[in-house]
Amino acid sequence: MGKTSDLTAVQKTIIDTLHKEGKTQKVIAKEAGCSQSSVSKHINRQAKGRKKCGRKKCTSSRHNRTLQRIVTTNPFKNVGEIHKEWTAAGVSASRTTTRRLMKDMGFRCRIPCVKPLLNKKQRKKRLAWAKDKKDWTDAEWSKVMFSDESKFCISFGNQGPRVWRKSGEAQNPRCMRSSVKFPPSVMVWGAMSSAGVGPLCFLRSRVNAAVYQEVLEHFMLPAADQLYGDADFTFQQDLAPAHSAKTTSTWFKDHGIPVLDWPANSPDLNPIENLWGIVKRRMQYARPNNAEELKTTIRATWALITPEQCHRLIESMPRRITAVIEAKGAPTKY
């Protein structure tokens, strides 16, 4: 009696034929002229491609399409809300089945990216600005001092509602959350260039033109001396009311400091936004007990930013501008 690997093509054909006829393995072995174990192994090998056994699926492909449509229509709903709407459509399934099918479809629960809302006019101006600056070199961008304010909270845990999205959909507009500029909170002002970062200013009151000019006088000018020395530079700021006030413009003219023209609602073009992100990620496990401890943690983390990191962020400006042009003025991944 031969082994399974020794079975001839004729023997295998006999085994398959008799097995389909419902013959026992003992009878098949006698007819094929081989051992019963060889017949058993051959039949088991042939049966490996059979459909899996188990409980029958409780949903059809039509039900699954309904679920996918519900998630795609409103990706900010939680599993409970999605399950309730799906079962209301006539589907009999558990909440666990709902979650499992969503994951099988490729949906994952993620924190949504935050991008500012841009109207048609703002997109047009962003596109025009990007086209005007597309030929700027790294040397030209290194002469720009970027500035911005950012909010820091004692707790970083509350990041808002989550969104169901698939891989590669982080920048899909339907999966993003719109931000509101300048929420009522204590802000931190900072500045950077390709040479490094300047001193931080903690803003204790509402920033009007007078307060902002004090920040420029006592923090921006020392940062310029630290980062540029006697070399010329251009100052960047966004279009916040305190920044674009007439008295602020007069302050810059009196001090002989040129200001870079800047499109509205364009944090994705400002590399210091990425720097704030680096600081906050490094602070995510810090647990300050009060505002003073929070300030100390921010200062210590800010001091760890290296000139190399700043230089790499400044070098990203041509890519940011290209992304804006390709997006026709819409918000980009930066």
C-alpha positions as semicolon CSV with decimal commas, in nm:
position;residue;x (nm);y (nm);z (nm)
1;M;0,000;0,000;0,000
2;G;0,139;0,336;-0,099
3;K;0,141;0,672;0,080
4;T;-0,082;0,959;-0,025
5;S;0,206;1,118;-0,219
6;D;0,248;0,787;-0,407
7;L;-0,109;0,777;-0,536
8;T;-0,131;0,777;-0,913
9;A;-0,360;1,002;-1,112
10;V;-0,583;0,701;-1,187
11;Q;-0,611;0,612;-0,816
12;K;-0,699;0,971;-0,728
13;T;-0,969;0,975;-0,996
14;I;-1,115;0,647;-0,862
15;I;-1,116;0,783;-0,506
16;D;-1,288;1,109;-0,610
17;T;-1,550;0,926;-0,818
18;L;-1,637;0,666;-0,552
19;H;-1,640;0,935;-0,280
20;K;-1,897;1,135;-0,477
21;E;-2,106;0,818;-0,508
22;G;-2,110;0,792;-0,130
23;K;-1,894;0,481;-0,095
24;T;-1,718;0,415;0,235
25;Q;-1,345;0,472;0,265
26;K;-1,291;0,098;0,319
27;V;-1,464;0,014;-0,011
28;I;-1,282;0,296;-0,192
29;A;-0,943;0,175;-0,062
30;K;-1,014;-0,177;-0,186
31;E;-1,121;-0,055;-0,533
32;A;-0,831;0,190;-0,568
33;G;-0,573;-0,053;-0,439
34;C;-0,436;0,167;-0,162
35;S;-0,456;0,201;0,215
36;Q;-0,762;0,344;0,387
37;S;-0,547;0,615;0,549
38;S;-0,432;0,728;0,203
39;V;-0,795;0,757;0,093
40;S;-0,881;0,957;0,406
41;K;-0,590;1,199;0,361
42;H;-0,668;1,252;-0,006
43;I;-1,035;1,324;0,065
44;N;-0,942;1,567;0,346
45;R;-0,698;1,749;0,121
46;Q;-0,963;1,790;-0,144
47;A;-1,207;1,920;0,115
48;K;-0,981;2,205;0,235
49;G;-1,130;2,440;-0,021
50;R;-1,485;2,394;0,107
51;K;-1,681;2,681;0,257
52;K;-1,626;2,754;0,623
53;C;-1,868;2,607;0,868
54;G;-2,033;2,820;1,130
55;R;-2,325;3,039;1,201
56;K;-2,500;3,191;0,901
57;K;-2,454;3,566;0,858
58;C;-2,746;3,768;0,991
59;T;-2,700;4,047;0,735
60;S;-2,710;4,055;0,358
61;S;-2,498;4,256;0,117
62;R;-2,789;4,498;0,089
63;H;-2,792;4,547;0,466
64;N;-2,417;4,609;0,457
65;R;-2,456;4,874;0,188
66;T;-2,717;5,044;0,405
67;L;-2,474;5,048;0,698
68;Q;-2,196;5,192;0,483
69;R;-2,429;5,463;0,358
70;I;-2,528;5,558;0,715
71;V;-2,164;5,587;0,825
72;T;-2,061;5,781;0,515
73;T;-2,353;6,023;0,543
74;N;-2,273;6,120;0,901
75;P;-1,931;5,988;1,011
76;F;-1,943;6,178;1,343
77;K;-2,213;5,951;1,491
78;N;-2,109;5,703;1,759
79;V;-2,165;5,328;1,730
80;G;-2,483;5,339;1,934
81;E;-2,642;5,601;1,708
82;I;-2,532;5,419;1,393
83;H;-2,665;5,087;1,527
84;K;-2,999;5,245;1,617
85;E;-3,043;5,395;1,270
86;W;-2,936;5,070;1,101
87;T;-3,177;4,850;1,298
88;A;-3,453;5,104;1,233
89;A;-3,406;5,023;0,864
90;G;-3,519;4,665;0,932
91;V;-3,186;4,497;1,012
92;S;-3,169;4,249;1,301
93;A;-2,814;4,268;1,436
94;S;-2,637;4,334;1,763
95;R;-2,427;4,640;1,843
96;T;-2,116;4,419;1,839
97;T;-2,202;4,303;1,486
98;T;-2,246;4,666;1,381
99;R;-1,901;4,762;1,510
100;R;-1,739;4,452;1,356
101;L;-1,892;4,513;1,013
102;M;-1,783;4,878;1,024
103;K;-1,427;4,767;1,090
104;D;-1,451;4,504;0,815
105;M;-1,551;4,787;0,578
106;G;-1,232;4,973;0,672
107;F;-1,381;5,235;0,906
108;R;-1,178;5,332;1,213
109;C;-1,274;5,572;1,492
110;R;-1,028;5,862;1,480
111;I;-0,990;6,216;1,614
112;P;-1,088;6,445;1,323
113;C;-0,843;6,690;1,170
114;V;-0,935;7,052;1,234
115;K;-0,929;7,295;0,945
116;P;-1,064;7,652;0,920
117;L;-1,371;7,720;0,710
118;L;-1,281;7,906;0,393
119;N;-1,525;8,090;0,170
120;K;-1,479;8,128;-0,204
121;K;-1,318;8,472;-0,172
122;Q;-1,063;8,349;0,085
123;R;-0,970;8,050;-0,130
124;K;-0,917;8,278;-0,427
125;K;-0,687;8,504;-0,225
126;R;-0,494;8,206;-0,088
127;L;-0,441;8,075;-0,439
128;A;-0,324;8,416;-0,564
129;W;-0,087;8,448;-0,268
130;A;0,058;8,101;-0,327
131;K;0,116;8,171;-0,697
132;D;0,289;8,497;-0,608
133;K;0,525;8,321;-0,362
134;K;0,582;7,997;-0,554
135;D;0,928;8,106;-0,676
136;W;1,060;8,209;-0,336
137;T;1,378;8,027;-0,234
138;D;1,471;7,879;0,103
139;A;1,706;8,175;0,154
140;E;1,416;8,417;0,114
141;W;1,194;8,222;0,354
142;S;1,478;8,209;0,608
143;K;1,451;8,589;0,635
144;V;1,089;8,562;0,755
145;M;1,010;8,555;1,126
146;F;0,685;8,359;1,172
147;S;0,463;8,433;1,471
148;D;0,135;8,310;1,615
149;E;-0,071;8,259;1,929
150;S;-0,175;7,920;2,062
151;K;-0,401;7,796;2,341
152;F;-0,263;7,566;2,606
153;C;-0,486;7,387;2,856
154;I;-0,403;7,215;3,181
155;S;-0,576;6,901;3,047
156;F;-0,522;6,782;2,690
157;G;-0,773;6,497;2,721
158;N;-1,086;6,661;2,576
159;Q;-1,034;6,662;2,201
160;G;-1,399;6,669;2,099
161;P;-1,607;6,417;1,904
162;R;-1,443;6,142;1,702
163;V;-1,507;6,048;1,341
164;W;-1,545;5,717;1,154
165;R;-1,320;5,720;0,849
166;K;-1,118;5,487;0,631
167;S;-0,744;5,489;0,571
168;G;-0,645;5,788;0,358
169;E;-0,958;5,991;0,443
170;A;-0,800;6,216;0,709
171;Q;-0,814;6,518;0,476
172;N;-1,156;6,437;0,332
173;P;-1,377;6,743;0,404
174;R;-1,663;6,528;0,534
175;C;-1,428;6,375;0,795
176;M;-1,290;6,705;0,922
177;R;-1,405;6,938;1,197
178;S;-1,420;7,313;1,141
179;S;-1,230;7,532;1,385
180;V;-1,335;7,860;1,535
181;K;-1,059;8,119;1,537
182;F;-0,956;8,284;1,862
183;P;-1,177;8,104;2,117
184;P;-1,208;8,280;2,454
185;S;-0,900;8,151;2,637
186;V;-0,555;8,247;2,759
187;M;-0,311;8,243;2,472
188;V;0,066;8,209;2,434
189;W;0,251;8,417;2,175
190;G;0,568;8,289;2,013
191;A;0,796;8,346;1,714
192;M;1,037;8,137;1,511
193;S;1,273;8,152;1,214
194;S;1,509;7,908;1,046
195;A;1,762;7,995;1,317
196;G;1,545;7,887;1,609
197;V;1,274;8,016;1,842
198;G;1,230;8,340;2,032
199;P;1,101;8,403;2,387
200;L;0,741;8,321;2,473
201;C;0,483;8,572;2,592
202;F;0,189;8,458;2,806
203;L;-0,112;8,676;2,732
204;R;-0,315;8,750;3,042
205;S;-0,584;8,970;2,891
206;R;-0,780;9,011;2,572
207;V;-0,540;9,101;2,293
208;N;-0,623;9,442;2,148
209;A;-0,396;9,664;1,944
210;A;-0,232;9,822;2,249
211;V;-0,159;9,487;2,416
212;Y;-0,024;9,344;2,092
213;Q;0,212;9,637;2,042
214;E;0,346;9,575;2,394
215;V;0,413;9,216;2,292
216;L;0,596;9,334;1,983
217;E;0,802;9,583;2,183
218;H;0,905;9,351;2,466
219;F;0,913;9,010;2,295
220;M;0,926;9,039;1,916
221;L;1,215;9,289;1,906
222;P;1,430;9,081;2,147
223;A;1,349;8,772;1,937
224;A;1,462;8,958;1,622
225;D;1,791;9,054;1,790
226;Q;1,839;8,693;1,902
227;L;1,756;8,532;1,567
228;Y;1,881;8,788;1,313
229;G;2,118;9,024;1,490
230;D;2,171;9,326;1,263
231;A;2,043;9,145;0,949
232;D;1,720;9,248;0,781
233;F;1,410;9,035;0,824
234;T;1,039;9,031;0,739
235;F;0,777;8,978;1,006
236;Q;0,481;8,741;0,953
237;Q;0,150;8,766;1,137
238;D;-0,206;8,662;1,064
239;L;-0,498;8,898;1,009
240;A;-0,632;8,914;1,363
241;P;-0,794;9,253;1,441
242;A;-0,512;9,355;1,677
243;H;-0,255;9,269;1,409
244;S;-0,421;9,458;1,126
245;A;-0,512;9,769;1,329
246;K;-0,395;10,104;1,193
247;T;-0,194;10,178;1,507
248;T;-0,016;9,845;1,472
249;S;0,069;9,920;1,109
250;T;0,204;10,257;1,222
251;W;0,415;10,081;1,487
252;F;0,580;9,864;1,220
253;K;0,646;10,165;0,996
254;D;0,799;10,361;1,284
255;H;1,032;10,069;1,361
256;G;1,117;10,007;0,995
257;I;1,001;9,645;0,999
258;P;0,840;9,510;0,680
259;V;0,536;9,282;0,728
260;L;0,468;8,987;0,501
261;D;0,127;9,000;0,331
262;W;-0,074;8,701;0,455
263;P;-0,399;8,534;0,340
264;A;-0,685;8,502;0,589
265;N;-0,752;8,173;0,773
266;S;-0,429;8,008;0,663
267;P;-0,271;7,828;0,960
268;D;-0,165;7,547;0,725
269;L;0,080;7,791;0,563
270;N;0,242;7,890;0,892
271;P;0,520;7,651;1,006
272;I;0,494;7,770;1,366
273;E;0,160;7,586;1,384
274;N;0,358;7,263;1,344
275;L;0,593;7,382;1,617
276;W;0,300;7,431;1,855
277;G;0,192;7,077;1,767
278;I;0,535;6,940;1,857
279;V;0,527;7,118;2,194
280;K;0,176;6,992;2,277
281;R;0,262;6,633;2,182
282;R;0,563;6,644;2,410
283;M;0,342;6,777;2,687
284;Q;0,061;6,526;2,647
285;Y;0,169;6,323;2,950
286;A;0,245;6,629;3,165
287;R;-0,010;6,693;3,439
288;P;0,039;7,046;3,575
289;N;-0,180;7,128;3,873
290;N;-0,217;7,500;3,809
291;A;-0,149;7,777;3,558
292;E;0,201;7,850;3,690
293;E;0,308;7,486;3,657
294;L;0,159;7,483;3,306
295;K;0,365;7,790;3,210
296;T;0,680;7,630;3,350
297;T;0,615;7,314;3,147
298;I;0,551;7,514;2,829
299;R;0,872;7,717;2,872
300;A;1,078;7,403;2,937
301;T;0,932;7,222;2,635
302;W;0,971;7,528;2,411
303;A;1,337;7,552;2,510
304;L;1,395;7,199;2,375
305;I;1,307;7,305;2,019
306;T;1,627;7,292;1,815
307;P;1,734;7,520;1,527
308;E;1,743;7,209;1,306
309;Q;1,372;7,148;1,365
310;C;1,292;7,508;1,282
311;H;1,507;7,496;0,969
312;R;1,327;7,185;0,843
313;L;0,989;7,353;0,897
314;I;1,098;7,665;0,707
315;E;1,221;7,442;0,423
316;S;0,866;7,306;0,393
317;M;0,728;7,642;0,271
318;P;0,770;7,563;-0,103
319;R;0,582;7,234;-0,050
320;R;0,305;7,411;0,140
321;I;0,264;7,662;-0,139
322;T;0,258;7,388;-0,403
323;A;-0,010;7,206;-0,200
324;V;-0,228;7,520;-0,188
325;I;-0,195;7,568;-0,563
326;E;-0,285;7,203;-0,629
327;A;-0,584;7,235;-0,392
328;K;-0,691;7,558;-0,567
329;G;-0,682;7,750;-0,242
330;A;-0,853;7,488;-0,023
331;P;-0,705;7,383;0,316
332;T;-0,412;7,141;0,290
333;K;-0,271;6,860;0,504
334;Y;-0,015;7,092;0,665
